C-alpha atoms as a printed R data frame, in Angstrom:
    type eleno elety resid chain resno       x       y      z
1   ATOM     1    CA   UNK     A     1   7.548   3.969 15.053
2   ATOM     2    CA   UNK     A     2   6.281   3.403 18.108
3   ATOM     3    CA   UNK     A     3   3.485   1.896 20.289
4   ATOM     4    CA   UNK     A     4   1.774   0.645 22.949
5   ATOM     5    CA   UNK     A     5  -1.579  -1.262 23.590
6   ATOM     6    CA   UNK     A     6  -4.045  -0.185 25.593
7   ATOM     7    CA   UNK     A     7  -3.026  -0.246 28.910
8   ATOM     8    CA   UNK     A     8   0.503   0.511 28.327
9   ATOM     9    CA   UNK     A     9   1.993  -3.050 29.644
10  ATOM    10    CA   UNK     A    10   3.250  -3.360 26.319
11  ATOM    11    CA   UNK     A    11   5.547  -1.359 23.970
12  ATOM    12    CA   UNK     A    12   6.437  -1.952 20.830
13  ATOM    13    CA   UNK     A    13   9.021  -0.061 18.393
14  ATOM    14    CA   UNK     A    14   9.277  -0.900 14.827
15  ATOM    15    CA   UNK     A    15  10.926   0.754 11.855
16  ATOM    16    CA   UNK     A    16   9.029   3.351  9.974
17  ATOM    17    CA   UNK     A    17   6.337   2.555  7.329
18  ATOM    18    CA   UNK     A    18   3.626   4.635  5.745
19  ATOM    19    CA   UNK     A    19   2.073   1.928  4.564
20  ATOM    20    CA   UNK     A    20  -1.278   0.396  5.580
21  ATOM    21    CA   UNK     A    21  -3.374  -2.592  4.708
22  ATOM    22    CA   UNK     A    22  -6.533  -4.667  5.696
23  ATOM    23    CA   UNK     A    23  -7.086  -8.420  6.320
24  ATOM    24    CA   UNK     A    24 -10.199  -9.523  5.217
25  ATOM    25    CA   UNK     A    25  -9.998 -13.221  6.431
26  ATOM    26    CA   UNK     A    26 -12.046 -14.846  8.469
27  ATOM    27    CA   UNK     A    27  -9.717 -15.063 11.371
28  ATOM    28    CA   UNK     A    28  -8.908 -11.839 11.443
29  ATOM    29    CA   UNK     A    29 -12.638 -11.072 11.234
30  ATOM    30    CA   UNK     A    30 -13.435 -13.066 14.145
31  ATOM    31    CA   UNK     A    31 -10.035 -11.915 16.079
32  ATOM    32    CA   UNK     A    32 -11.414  -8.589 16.324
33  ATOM    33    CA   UNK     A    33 -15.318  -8.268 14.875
34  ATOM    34    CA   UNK     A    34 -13.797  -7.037 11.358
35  ATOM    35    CA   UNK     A    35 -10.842  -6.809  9.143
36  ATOM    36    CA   UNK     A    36  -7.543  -6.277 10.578
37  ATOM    37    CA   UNK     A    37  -6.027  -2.777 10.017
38  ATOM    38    CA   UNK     A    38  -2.196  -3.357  9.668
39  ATOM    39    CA   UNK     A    39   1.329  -2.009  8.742
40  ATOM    40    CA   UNK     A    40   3.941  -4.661  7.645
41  ATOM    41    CA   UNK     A    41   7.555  -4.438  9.780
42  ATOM    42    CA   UNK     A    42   9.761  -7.303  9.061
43  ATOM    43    CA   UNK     A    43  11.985  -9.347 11.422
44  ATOM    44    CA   UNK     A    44  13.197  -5.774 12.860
45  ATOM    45    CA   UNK     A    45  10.401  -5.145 15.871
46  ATOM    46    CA   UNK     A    46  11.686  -4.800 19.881
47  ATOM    47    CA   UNK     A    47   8.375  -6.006 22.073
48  ATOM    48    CA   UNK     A    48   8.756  -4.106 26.005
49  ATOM    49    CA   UNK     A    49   6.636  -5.883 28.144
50  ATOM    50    CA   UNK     A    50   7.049  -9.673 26.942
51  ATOM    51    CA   UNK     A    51   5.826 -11.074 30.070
52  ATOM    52    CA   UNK     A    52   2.386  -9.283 29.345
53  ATOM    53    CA   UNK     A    53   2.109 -11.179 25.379
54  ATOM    54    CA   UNK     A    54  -0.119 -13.871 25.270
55  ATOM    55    CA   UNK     A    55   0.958 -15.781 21.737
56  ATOM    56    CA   UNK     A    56  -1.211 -18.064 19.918
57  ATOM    57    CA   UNK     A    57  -0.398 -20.388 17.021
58  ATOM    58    CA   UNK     A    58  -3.450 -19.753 14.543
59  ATOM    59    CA   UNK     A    59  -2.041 -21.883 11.640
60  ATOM    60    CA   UNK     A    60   0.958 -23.769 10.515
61  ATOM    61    CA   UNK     A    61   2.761 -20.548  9.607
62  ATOM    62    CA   UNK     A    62   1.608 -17.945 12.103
63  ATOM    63    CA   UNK     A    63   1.072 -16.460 15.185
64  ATOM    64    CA   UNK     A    64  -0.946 -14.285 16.994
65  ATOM    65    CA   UNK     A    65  -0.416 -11.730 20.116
66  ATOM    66    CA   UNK     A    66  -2.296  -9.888 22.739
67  ATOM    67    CA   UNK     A    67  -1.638  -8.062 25.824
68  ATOM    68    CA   UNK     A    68  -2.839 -10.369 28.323
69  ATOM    69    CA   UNK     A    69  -3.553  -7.486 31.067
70  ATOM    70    CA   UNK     A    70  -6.359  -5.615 28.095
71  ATOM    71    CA   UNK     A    71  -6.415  -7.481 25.197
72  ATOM    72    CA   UNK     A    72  -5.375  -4.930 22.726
73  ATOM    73    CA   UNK     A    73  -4.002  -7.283 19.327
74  ATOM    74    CA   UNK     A    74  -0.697  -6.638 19.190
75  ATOM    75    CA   UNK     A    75   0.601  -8.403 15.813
76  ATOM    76    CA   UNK     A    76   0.133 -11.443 13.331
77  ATOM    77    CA   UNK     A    77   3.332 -12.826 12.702
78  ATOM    78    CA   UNK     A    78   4.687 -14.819  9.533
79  ATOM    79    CA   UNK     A    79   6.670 -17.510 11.389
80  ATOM    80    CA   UNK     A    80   8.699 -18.657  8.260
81  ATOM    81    CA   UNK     A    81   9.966 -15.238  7.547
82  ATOM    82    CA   UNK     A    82   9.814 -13.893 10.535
83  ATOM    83    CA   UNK     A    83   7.694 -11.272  9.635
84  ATOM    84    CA   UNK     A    84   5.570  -8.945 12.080
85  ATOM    85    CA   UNK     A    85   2.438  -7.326 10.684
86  ATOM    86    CA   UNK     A    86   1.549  -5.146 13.649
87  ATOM    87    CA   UNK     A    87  -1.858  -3.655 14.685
88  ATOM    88    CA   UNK     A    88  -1.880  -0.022 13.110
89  ATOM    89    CA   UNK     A    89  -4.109   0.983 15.718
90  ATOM    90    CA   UNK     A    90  -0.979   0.625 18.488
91  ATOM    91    CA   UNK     A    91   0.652   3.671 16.665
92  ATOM    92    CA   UNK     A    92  -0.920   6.428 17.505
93  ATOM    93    CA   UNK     A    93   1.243   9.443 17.814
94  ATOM    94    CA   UNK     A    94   2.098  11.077 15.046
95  ATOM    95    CA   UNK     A    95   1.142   8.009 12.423
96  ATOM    96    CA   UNK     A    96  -0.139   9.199  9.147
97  ATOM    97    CA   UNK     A    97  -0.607   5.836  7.720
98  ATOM    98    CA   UNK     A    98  -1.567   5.473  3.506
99  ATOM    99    CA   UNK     A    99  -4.083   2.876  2.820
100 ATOM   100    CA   UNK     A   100  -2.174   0.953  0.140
101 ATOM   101    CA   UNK     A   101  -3.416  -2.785 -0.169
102 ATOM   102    CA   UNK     A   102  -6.704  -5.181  1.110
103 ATOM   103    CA   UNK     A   103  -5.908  -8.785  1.298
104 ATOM   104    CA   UNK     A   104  -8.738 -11.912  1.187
105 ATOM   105    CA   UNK     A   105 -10.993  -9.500 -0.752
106 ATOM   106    CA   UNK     A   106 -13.108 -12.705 -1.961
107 ATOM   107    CA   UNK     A   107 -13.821 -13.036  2.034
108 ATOM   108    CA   UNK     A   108 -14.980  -9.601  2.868
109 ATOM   109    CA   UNK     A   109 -18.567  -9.725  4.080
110 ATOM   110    CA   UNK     A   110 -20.730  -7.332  2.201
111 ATOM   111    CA   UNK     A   111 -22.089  -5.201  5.151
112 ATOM   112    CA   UNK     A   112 -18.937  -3.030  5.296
113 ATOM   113    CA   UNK     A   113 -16.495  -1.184  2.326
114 ATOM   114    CA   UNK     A   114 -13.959   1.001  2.103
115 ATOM   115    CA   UNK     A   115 -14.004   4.026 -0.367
116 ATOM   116    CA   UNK     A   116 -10.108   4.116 -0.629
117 ATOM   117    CA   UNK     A   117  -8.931   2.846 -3.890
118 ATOM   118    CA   UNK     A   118  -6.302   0.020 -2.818
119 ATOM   119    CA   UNK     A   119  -4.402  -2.755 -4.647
120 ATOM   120    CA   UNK     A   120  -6.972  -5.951 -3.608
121 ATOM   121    CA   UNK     A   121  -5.827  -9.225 -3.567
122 ATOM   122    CA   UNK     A   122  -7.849 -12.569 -3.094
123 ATOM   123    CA   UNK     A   123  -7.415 -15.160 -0.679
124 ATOM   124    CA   UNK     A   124  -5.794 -17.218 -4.559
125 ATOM   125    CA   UNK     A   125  -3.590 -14.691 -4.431
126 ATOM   126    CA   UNK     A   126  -2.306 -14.112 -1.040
127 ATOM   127    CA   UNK     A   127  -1.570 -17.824 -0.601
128 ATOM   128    CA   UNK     A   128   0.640 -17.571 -4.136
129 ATOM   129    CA   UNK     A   129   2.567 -14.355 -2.830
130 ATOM   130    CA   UNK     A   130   3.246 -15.114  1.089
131 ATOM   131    CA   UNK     A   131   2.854 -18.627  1.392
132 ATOM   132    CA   UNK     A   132   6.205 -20.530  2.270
133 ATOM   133    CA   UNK     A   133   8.183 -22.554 -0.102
């Protein structure tokens, strides 16, 4: 796949996945005004345009990035494992994502749903599937 934010300062190519999913968490909601629409890519991501990423450290175990020349959110990243979960809204020729999974569930506000019938998983649950060690 590939990508670019807004401006075009920063590319970003990542291996193919289908699969979509929404962060319900309050950071995420406050990052960007509601959840997070993303697509999980591993270690295996090449970032053009590093001198335009602004990173910062939002917890113990993650990061996150933005292009510092238009803001577009570029990715939350796992720093344990490595792991980018990229903005699905940086992929946007050709992507025909599948809305598979909604994470922090217990944290979504109630003024906004989605009619897609997705595996949901509370913030309990996240923390016992993705948190290190």
């Amino acid at each position: 796949m590939k990508g670019a934010c807004l401006c075009g300062s920063v590319s970003i190519v990542a291996p193919d996945n289908t699969q979509m999913g929404a962060c319900h968490c309050s950071m995420c909601r406050r990052w960007g005004s509601g959840p997070m629409l993303t697509v999980h890519c591993g270690p295996t991501v090449q970032i053009d345009g590093a001198t335009h990423v602004t990173v910062y450290r939002s917890s113990d175990w993650a990061q996150r990035a933005f292009c510092s020349k238009c803001g577009t959110h570029l990715y939350y990243r796992l720093i344990p494992a490595n792991e980018y979960i990229l903005s699905v809204g940086l992929f946007q020729d050709g992507a025909a994502f599948e809305f598979q999974e909604q994470i922090f569930i217990d944290r979504k506000p109630s003024s906004y749903a989605f009619s897609n019938q997705t595996e949901n998983l509370t913030e309990a649950e996240v923390f016992a599937k993705f948190a290190p060690g």
